[in-house]
Short mmCIF file of C-alpha atoms in Angstrom, two decimals:
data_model
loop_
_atom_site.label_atom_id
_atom_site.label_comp_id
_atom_site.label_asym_id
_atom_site.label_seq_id
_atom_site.Cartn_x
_atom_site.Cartn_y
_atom_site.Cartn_z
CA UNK A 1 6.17 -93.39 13.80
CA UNK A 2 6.28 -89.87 12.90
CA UNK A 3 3.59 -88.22 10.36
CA UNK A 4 6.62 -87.11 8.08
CA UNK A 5 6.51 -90.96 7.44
CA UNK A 6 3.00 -91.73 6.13
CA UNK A 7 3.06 -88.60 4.11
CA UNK A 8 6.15 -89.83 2.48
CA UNK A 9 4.82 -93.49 1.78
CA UNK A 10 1.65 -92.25 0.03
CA UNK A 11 4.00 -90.10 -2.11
CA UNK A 12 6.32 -92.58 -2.94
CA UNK A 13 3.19 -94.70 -3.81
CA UNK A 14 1.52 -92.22 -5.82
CA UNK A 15 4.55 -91.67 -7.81
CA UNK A 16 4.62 -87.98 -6.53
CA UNK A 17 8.84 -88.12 -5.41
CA UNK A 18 11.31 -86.93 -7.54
CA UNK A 19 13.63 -89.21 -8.80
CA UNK A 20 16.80 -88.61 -6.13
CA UNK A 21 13.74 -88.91 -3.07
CA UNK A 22 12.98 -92.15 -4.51
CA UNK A 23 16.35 -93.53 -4.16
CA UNK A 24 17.26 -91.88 -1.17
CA UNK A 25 13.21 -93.97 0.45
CA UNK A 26 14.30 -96.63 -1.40
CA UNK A 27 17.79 -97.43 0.70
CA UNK A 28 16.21 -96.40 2.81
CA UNK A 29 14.14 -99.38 2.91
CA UNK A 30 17.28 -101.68 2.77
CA UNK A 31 18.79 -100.20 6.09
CA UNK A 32 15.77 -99.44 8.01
CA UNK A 33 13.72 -103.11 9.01
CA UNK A 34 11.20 -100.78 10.84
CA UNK A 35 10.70 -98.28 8.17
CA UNK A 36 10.17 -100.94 5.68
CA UNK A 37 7.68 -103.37 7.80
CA UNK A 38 5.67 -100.13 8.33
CA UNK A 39 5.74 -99.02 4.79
CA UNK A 40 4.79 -102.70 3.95
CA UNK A 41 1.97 -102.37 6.10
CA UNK A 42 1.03 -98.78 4.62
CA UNK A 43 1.03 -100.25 1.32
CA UNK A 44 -1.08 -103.66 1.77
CA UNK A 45 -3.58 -101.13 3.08
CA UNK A 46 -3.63 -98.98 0.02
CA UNK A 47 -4.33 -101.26 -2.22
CA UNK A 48 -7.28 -102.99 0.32
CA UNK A 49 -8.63 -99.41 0.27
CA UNK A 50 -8.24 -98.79 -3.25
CA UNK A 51 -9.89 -102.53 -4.17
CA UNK A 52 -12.39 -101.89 -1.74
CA UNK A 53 -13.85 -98.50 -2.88
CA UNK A 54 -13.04 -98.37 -6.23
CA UNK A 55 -16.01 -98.19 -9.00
CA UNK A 56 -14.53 -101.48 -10.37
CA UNK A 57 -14.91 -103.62 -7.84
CA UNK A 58 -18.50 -102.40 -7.65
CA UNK A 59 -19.43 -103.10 -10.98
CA UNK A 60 -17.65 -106.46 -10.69
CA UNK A 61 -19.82 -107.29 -7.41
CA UNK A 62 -23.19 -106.24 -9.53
CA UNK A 63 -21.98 -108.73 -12.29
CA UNK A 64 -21.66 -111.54 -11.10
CA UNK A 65 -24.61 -111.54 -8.46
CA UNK A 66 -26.48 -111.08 -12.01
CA UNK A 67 -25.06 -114.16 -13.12
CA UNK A 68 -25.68 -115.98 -10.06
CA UNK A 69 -28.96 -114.91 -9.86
CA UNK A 70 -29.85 -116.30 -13.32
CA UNK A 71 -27.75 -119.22 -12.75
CA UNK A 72 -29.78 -120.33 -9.61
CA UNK A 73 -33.40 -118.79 -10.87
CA UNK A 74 -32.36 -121.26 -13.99
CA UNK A 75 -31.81 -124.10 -11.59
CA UNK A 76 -34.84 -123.84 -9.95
CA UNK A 77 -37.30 -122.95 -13.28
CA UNK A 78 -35.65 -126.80 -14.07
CA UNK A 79 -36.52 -128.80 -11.23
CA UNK A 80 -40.26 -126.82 -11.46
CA UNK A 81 -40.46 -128.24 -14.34
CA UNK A 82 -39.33 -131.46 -13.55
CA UNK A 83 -41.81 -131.87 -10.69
CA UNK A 84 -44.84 -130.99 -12.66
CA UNK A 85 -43.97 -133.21 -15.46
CA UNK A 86 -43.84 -135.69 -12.80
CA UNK A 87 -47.76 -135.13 -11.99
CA UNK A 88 -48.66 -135.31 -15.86
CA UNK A 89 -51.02 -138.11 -16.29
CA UNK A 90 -50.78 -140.57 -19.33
CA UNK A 91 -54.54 -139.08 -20.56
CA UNK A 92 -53.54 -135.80 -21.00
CA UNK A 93 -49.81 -136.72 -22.12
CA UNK A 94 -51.99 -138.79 -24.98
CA UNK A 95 -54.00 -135.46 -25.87
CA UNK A 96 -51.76 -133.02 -26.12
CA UNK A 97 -49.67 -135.84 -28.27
CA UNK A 98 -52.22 -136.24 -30.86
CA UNK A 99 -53.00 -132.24 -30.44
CA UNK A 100 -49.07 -131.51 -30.93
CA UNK A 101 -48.86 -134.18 -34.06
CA UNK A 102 -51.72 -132.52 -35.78
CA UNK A 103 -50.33 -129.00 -35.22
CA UNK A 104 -46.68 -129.77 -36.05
CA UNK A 105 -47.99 -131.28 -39.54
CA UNK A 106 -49.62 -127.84 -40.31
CA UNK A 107 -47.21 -124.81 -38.74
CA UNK A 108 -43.55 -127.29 -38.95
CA UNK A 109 -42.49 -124.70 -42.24
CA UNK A 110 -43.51 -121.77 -40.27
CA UNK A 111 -41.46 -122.16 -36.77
CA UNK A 112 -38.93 -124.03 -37.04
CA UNK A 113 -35.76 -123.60 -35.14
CA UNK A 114 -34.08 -120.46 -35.38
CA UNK A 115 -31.37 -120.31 -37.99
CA UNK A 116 -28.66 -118.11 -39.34
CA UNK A 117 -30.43 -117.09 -42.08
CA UNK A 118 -32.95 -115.16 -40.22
CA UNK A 119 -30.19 -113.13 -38.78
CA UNK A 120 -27.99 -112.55 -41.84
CA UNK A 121 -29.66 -108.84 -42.68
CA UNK A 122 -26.14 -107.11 -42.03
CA UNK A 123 -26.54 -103.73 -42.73
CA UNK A 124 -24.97 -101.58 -45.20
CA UNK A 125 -21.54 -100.85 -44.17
CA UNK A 126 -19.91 -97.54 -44.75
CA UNK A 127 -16.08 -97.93 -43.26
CA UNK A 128 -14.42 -94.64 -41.31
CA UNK A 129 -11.31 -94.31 -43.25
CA UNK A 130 -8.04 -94.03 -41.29
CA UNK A 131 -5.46 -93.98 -43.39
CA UNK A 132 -4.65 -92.98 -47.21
CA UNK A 133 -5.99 -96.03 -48.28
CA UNK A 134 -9.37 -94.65 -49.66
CA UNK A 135 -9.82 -96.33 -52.64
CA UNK A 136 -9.27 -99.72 -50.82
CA UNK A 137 -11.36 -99.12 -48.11
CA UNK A 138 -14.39 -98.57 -51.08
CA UNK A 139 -13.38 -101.55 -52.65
CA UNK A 140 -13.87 -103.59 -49.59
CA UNK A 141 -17.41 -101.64 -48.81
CA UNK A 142 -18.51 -102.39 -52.32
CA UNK A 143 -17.50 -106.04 -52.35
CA UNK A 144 -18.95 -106.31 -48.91
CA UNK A 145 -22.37 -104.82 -49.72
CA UNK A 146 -22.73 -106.60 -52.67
CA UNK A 147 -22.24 -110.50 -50.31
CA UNK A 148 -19.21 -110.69 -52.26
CA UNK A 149 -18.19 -112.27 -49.16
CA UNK A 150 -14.70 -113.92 -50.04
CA UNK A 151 -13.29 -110.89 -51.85
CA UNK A 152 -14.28 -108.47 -49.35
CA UNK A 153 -12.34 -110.63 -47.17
CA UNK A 154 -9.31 -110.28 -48.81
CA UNK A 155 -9.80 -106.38 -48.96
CA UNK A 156 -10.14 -106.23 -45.42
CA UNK A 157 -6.95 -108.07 -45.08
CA UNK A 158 -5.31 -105.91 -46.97
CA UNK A 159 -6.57 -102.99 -45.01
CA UNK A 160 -5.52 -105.09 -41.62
CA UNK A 161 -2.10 -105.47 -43.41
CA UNK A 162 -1.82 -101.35 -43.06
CA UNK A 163 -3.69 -100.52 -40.05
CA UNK A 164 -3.56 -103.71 -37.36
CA UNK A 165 -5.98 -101.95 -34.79
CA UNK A 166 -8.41 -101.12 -36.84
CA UNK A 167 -11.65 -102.89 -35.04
CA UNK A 168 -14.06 -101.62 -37.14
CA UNK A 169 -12.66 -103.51 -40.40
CA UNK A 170 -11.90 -106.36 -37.99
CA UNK A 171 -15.38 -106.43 -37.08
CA UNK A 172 -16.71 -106.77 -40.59
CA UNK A 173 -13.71 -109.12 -41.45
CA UNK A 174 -14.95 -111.55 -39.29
CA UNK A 175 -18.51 -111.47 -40.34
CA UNK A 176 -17.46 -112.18 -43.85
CA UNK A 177 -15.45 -115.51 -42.46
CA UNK A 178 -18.71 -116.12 -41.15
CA UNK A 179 -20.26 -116.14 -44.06
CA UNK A 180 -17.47 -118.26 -46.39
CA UNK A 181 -18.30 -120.53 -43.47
CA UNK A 182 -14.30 -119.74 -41.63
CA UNK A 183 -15.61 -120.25 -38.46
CA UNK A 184 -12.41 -120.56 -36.23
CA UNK A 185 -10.73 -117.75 -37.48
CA UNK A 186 -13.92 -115.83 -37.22
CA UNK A 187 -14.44 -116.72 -33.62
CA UNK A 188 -11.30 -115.89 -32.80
CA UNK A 189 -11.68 -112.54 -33.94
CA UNK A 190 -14.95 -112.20 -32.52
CA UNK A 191 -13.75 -113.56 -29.33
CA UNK A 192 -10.95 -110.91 -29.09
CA UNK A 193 -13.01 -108.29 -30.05
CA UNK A 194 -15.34 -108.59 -27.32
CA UNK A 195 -12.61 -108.60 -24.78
CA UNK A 196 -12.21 -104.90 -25.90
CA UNK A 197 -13.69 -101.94 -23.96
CA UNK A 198 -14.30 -100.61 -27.83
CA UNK A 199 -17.80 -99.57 -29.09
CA UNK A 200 -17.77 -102.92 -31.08
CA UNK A 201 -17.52 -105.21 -28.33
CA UNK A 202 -21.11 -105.97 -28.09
CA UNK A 203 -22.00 -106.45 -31.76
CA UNK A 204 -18.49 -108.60 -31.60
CA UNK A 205 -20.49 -110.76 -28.89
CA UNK A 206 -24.03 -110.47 -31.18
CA UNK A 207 -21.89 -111.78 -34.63
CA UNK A 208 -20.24 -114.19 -32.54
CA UNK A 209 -23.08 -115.91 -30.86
CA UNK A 210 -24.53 -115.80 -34.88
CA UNK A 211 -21.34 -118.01 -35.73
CA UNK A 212 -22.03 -120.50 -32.97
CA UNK A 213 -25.93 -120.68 -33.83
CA UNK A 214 -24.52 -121.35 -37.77
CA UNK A 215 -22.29 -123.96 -36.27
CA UNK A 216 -25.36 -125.22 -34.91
CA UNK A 217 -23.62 -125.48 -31.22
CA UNK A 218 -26.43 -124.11 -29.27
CA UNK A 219 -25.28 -124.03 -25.94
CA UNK A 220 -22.22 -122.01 -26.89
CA UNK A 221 -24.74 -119.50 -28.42
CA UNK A 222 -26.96 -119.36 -25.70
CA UNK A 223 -24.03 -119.01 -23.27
CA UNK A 224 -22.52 -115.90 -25.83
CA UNK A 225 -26.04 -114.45 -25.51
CA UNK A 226 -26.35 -114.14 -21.97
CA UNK A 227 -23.16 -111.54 -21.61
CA UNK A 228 -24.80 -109.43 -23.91
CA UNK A 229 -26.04 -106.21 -21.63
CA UNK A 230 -29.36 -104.29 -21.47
CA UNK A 231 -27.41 -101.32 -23.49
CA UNK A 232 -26.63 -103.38 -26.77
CA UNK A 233 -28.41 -102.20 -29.67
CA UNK A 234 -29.09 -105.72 -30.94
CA UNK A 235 -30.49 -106.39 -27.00
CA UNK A 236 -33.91 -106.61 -28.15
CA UNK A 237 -33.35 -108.84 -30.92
CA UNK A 238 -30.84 -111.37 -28.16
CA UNK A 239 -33.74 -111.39 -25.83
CA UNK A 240 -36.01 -112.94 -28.89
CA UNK A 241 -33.34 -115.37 -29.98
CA UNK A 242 -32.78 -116.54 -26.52
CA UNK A 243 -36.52 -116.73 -26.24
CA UNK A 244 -36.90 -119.09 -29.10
CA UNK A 245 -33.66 -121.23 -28.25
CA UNK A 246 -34.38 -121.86 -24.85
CA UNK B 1 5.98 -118.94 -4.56
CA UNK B 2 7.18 -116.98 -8.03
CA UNK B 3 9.50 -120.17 -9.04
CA UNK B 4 6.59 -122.18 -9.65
CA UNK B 5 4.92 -123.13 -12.98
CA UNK B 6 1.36 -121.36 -13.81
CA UNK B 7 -1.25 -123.29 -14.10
CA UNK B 8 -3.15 -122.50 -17.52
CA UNK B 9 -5.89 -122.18 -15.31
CA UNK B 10 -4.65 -118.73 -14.64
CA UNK B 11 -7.11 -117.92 -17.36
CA UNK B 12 -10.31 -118.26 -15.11
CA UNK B 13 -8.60 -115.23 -12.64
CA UNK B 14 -7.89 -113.26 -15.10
CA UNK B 15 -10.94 -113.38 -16.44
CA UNK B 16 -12.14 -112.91 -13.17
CA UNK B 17 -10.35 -109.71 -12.60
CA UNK B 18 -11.32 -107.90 -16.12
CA UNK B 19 -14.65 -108.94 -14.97
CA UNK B 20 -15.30 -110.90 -18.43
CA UNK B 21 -19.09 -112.26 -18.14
CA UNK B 22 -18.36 -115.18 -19.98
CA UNK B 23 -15.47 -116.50 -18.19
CA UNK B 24 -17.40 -115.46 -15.01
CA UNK B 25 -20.68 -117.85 -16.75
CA UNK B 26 -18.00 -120.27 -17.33
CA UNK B 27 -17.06 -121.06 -13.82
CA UNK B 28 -20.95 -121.29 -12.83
CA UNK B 29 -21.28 -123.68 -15.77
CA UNK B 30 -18.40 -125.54 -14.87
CA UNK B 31 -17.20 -125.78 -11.48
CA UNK B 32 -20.37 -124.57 -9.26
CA UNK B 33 -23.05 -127.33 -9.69
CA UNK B 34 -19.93 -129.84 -7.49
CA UNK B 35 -20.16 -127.36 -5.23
CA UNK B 36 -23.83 -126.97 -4.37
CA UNK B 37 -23.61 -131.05 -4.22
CA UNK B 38 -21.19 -130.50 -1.92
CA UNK B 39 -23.02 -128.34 0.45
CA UNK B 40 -26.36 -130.13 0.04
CA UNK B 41 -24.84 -133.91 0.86
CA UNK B 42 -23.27 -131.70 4.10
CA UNK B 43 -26.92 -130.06 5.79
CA UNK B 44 -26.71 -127.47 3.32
CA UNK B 45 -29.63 -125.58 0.87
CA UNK B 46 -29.30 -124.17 -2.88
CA UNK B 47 -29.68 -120.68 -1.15
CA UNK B 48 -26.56 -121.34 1.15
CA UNK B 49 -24.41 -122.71 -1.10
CA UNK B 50 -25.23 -119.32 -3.78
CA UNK B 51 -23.78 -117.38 -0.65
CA UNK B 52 -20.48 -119.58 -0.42
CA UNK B 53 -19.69 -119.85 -3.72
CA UNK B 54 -20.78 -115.59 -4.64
CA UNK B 55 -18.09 -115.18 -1.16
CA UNK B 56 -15.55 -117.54 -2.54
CA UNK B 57 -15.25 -115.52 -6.25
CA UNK B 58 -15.29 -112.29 -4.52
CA UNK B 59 -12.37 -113.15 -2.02
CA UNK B 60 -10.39 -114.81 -5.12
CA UNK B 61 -11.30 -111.02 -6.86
CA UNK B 62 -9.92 -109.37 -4.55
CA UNK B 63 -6.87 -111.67 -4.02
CA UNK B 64 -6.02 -111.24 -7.60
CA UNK B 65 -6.20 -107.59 -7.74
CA UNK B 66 -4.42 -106.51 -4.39
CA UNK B 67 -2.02 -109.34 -4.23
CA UNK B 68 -1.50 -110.51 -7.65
CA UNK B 69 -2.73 -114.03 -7.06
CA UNK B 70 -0.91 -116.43 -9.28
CA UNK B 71 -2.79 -120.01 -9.87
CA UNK B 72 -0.13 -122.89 -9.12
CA UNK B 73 -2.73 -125.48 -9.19
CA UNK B 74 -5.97 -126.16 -11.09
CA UNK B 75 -8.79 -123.52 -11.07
CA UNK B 76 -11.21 -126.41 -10.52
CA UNK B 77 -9.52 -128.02 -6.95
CA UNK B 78 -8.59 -124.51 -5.34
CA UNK B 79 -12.04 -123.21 -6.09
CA UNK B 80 -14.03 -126.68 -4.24
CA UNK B 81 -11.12 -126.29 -1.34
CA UNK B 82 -11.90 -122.73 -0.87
CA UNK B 83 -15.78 -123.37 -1.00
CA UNK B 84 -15.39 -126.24 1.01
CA UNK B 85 -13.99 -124.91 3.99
CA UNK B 86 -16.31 -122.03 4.03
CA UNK B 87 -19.26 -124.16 4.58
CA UNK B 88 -17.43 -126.16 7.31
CA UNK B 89 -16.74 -122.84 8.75
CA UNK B 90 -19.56 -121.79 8.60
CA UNK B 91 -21.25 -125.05 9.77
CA UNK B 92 -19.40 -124.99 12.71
CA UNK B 93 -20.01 -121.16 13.50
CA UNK B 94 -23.47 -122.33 14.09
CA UNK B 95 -22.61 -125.11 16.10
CA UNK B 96 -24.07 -127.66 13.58
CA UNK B 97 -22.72 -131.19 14.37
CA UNK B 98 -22.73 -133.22 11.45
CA UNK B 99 -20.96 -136.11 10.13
CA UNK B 100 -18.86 -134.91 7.00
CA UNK B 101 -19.25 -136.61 3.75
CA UNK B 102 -16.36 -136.32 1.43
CA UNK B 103 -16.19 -136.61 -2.11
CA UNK B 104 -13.22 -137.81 -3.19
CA UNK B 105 -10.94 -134.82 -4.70
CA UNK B 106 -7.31 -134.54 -5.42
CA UNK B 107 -6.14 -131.83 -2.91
CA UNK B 108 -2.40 -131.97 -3.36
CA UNK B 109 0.54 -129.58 -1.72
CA UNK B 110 -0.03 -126.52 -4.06
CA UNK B 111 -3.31 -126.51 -4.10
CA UNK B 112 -3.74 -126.81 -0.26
CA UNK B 113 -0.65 -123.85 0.16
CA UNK B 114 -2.53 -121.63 -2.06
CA UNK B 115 -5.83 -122.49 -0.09
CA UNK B 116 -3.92 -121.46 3.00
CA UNK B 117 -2.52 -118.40 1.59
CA UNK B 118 -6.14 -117.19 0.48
CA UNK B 119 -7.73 -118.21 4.18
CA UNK B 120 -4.85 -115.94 5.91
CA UNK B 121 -5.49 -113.20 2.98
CA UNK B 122 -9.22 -113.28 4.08
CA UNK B 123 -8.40 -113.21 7.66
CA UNK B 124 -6.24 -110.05 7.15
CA UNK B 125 -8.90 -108.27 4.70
CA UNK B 126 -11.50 -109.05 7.84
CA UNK B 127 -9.19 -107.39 10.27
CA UNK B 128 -8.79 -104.67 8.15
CA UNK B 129 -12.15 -103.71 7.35
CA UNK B 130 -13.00 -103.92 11.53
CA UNK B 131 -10.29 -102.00 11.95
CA UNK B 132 -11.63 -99.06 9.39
CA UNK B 133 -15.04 -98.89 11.22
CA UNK B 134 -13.06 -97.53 14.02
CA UNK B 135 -11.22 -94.81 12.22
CA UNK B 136 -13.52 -91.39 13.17
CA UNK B 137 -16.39 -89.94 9.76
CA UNK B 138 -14.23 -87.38 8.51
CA UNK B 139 -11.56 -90.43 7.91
CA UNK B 140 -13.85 -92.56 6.57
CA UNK B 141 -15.32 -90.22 3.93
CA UNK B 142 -11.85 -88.70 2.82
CA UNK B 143 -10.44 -92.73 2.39
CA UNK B 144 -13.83 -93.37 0.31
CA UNK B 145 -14.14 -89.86 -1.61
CA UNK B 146 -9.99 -90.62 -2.58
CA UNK B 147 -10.56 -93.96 -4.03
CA UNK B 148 -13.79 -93.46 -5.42
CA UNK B 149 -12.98 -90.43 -7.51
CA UNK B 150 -9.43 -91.17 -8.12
CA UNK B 151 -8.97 -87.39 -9.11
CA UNK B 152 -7.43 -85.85 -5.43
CA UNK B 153 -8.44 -82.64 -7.11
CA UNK B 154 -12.18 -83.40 -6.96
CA UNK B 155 -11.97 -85.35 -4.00
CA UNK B 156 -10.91 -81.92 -2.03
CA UNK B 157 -13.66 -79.44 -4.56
CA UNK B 158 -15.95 -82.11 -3.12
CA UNK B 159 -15.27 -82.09 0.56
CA UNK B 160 -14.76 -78.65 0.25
CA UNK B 161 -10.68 -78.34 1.72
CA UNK B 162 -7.61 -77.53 0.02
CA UNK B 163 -5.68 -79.86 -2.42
CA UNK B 164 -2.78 -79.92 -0.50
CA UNK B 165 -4.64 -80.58 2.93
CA UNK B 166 -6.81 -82.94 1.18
CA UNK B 167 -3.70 -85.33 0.84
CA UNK B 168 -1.98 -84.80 3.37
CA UNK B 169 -5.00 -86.12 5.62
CA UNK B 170 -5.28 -88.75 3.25
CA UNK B 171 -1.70 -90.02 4.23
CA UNK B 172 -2.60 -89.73 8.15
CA UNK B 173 -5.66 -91.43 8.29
CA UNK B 174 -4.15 -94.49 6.38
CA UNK B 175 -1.02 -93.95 8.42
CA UNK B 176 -3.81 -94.32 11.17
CA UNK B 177 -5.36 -96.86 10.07
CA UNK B 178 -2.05 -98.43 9.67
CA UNK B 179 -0.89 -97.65 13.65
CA UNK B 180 -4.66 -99.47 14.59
CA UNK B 181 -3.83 -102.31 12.43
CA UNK B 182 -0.15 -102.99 13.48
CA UNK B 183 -1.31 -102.72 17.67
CA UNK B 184 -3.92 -105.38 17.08
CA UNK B 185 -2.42 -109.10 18.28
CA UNK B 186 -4.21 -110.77 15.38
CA UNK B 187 -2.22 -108.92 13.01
CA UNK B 188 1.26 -109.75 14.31
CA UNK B 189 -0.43 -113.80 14.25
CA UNK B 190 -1.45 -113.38 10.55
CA UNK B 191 1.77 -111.28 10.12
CA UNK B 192 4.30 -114.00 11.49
#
């Protein structure tokens, strides 16, 4: 195997031939079994190398020992749990009933479960505008501002009707289905938007969690909650909801 | 292989591979607690069975992204298989004899030929990466720095060589790589 050879299989890899050297290596690879089972072995390399040290695969390894991690520290918090209520004697279980009847009479208003409505403070929204449609774009900030929810919808669709990528608008869009109570279309959104690598993703992941806890279906929210990273500006505010779900 | 229907399943790997948290929460949620049964009713611990089943993603990572792993079968049966034989493996690397109890699962043809492509895919990665510890530093560190940094301009400002040398050593030392690899007789096994 000559050195000529290896130098021209990372170039053909790499993209670096010209067009008439890639056909020339590529019947090349038709008429020469040898050639081709070493480039084949060249290649299968490459891309072990490439998986192996590239920053992705790093960040993919940190991820999901994180999730492990919680997923087994969760495990084990349960069946804590379950062994100590285990060793709870019926005196004290009597006690802290009558202590937790008398309480719950006095402080029920006060903390109850967390709802929607504590979260529903969306701030005032001032949309980038993109396009020529500036008048529109007010319209919709106005209506939206003002929890005219269902006509700020349609605005935004309007908007979405000129300028399909626009996250931002897709981002409020949904919030306002969240609020006419459109829930599937509003998850949908949501979930699509936090696929993104855009700067909305994580308040797409915050909004939809929101929807779920509206829909009352807890787990979901809880589960939505949990992919939310450290570097989320609403992380502070996810840590408390999680908190008081839990 | 490529004639065969995908399994909607498909959606768990890809997930998988764009490292989406919530597909990745999904499987734990889903598919793991069988698992750790698994392992526990077979002389296994929690702590064990976290190792297996962290392993078994990883390889299935990996298989997507440098082999383009296509799901013929559910996510649910390939991932127990996988896990499955890991512990056994692993059980009988340290010489444990036990008596095997089996829960009942539907393993059928595609599931166990993808199984057995992913256990020869792991055996190759394995003789690969034994076969990189042998390559000499200078190697090592240009294979790493090129990957890492994608940019074969940096790589070479950062080891401090030309642009043109700096890939022109990169193509030798996989070419090496690729000469160690071929002369070992486990390769021409796995490569039959």
């Amino acid at each position: 195997m000559e050195d000529q050879d290896y130098i021209l299989f990372d170039d053909y890899i790499t993209g670096t031939l010209s067009k008439e050297e890639r056909l020339v290596f590529e019947n090349r690879l038709k008429s020469d079994s040898t050639f081709k089972k070493n480039f084949d072995t060249f290649k299968e390399l490459s891309s072990f190398l490439e998986n192996r040290f590239e920053p992705e695969t790093n960040a993919f390894m940190d991820n999901l020992e994180n999730i492990s991690n919680a997923h087994f520290d969760g495990m084990e918090e349960g069946t804590e749990k379950r062994q100590k209520n285990r060793f709870f004697g019926y005196g004290q279980f009597a006690m802290a009933a009558s202590i937790v009847i008398l309480l719950g009479v006095f402080i029920f208003n006060q903390f109850s479960d967390p709802a929607y409505g504590d979260y529903d403070d969306h701030k005032v929204i001032s949309l980038t505008v993109r396009g020529a449609n500036d008048s529109l774009s007010k319209e919709a900030e106005k209506a939206f501002n003002s929890k005219n929810f269902i006509e700020a919808e349609t605005l935004f669709n309007e908007i979405l009707s000129d300028d399909r990528s626009n996250l931002e608008v897709e981002l409020y869009k949904s919030i306002a289905l969240i609020e006419i109570g459109q829930f599937g279309e509003a998850d949908e959104l949501l979930w699509g938007l936090s696929e993104t690598n855009s700067a909305y993703a994580n308040k797409a992941k915050w909004y939809w969690a929101l929807s779920k806890l509206k829909q009352k279906e807890l787990e979901e929210c809880i589960k939505i909650l949990k992919t939310i990273p450290k570097e989320a500006e609403d992380y502070k505010r996810v840590q408390k909801l999680l908190k008081k779900l839990q | 292989m490529n004639e065969k229907k995908i399994h909607d399943d498909q959606k768990y790997i890809d997930g998988l591979l764009k490292n989406n948290s919530f597909v990745i929460q999904a499987i734990y949620d889903k598919f793991v607690p069988k698992v750790i049964n698994y392992i526990k009713l077979n002389s296994g611990n929690v702590d064990e069975a976290k190792d297996v089943i962290q392993d078994t993603l990883v390889t299935i990572y990996n298989q997507a992204k440098e082999k383009g792993l296509q799901l013929t079968c559910p996510f649910d049966a390939y991932f127990f298989l996988l896990c499955k034989r890991k512990w056994l493996n692993t059980l009988k690397k340290n010489n444990k004899e036990v008596t095997i109890n089996e829960v009942v699962l539907s393993e059928d043809d595609d599931t166990q030929e993808l199984a057995f492509e992913t256990a020869l895919f792991t055996e190759k990665q394995e003789l690969f990466n034994e076969m990189f510890q042998k390559l000499g530093t200078a190697c090592k560190d240009l294979i790493k720095a090129t990957f890492k940094i994608k940019s074969m301009e940096e790589v070479a400002a950062s080891l401090g060589i030309t642009y043109a040398y700096a890939r022109k050593k990169k193509s030798l030392c996989i070419g090496k790589l690729t000469k160690l690899v071929q002369e070992s007789p486990k390769f021409n096994r796995l490569n039959y």
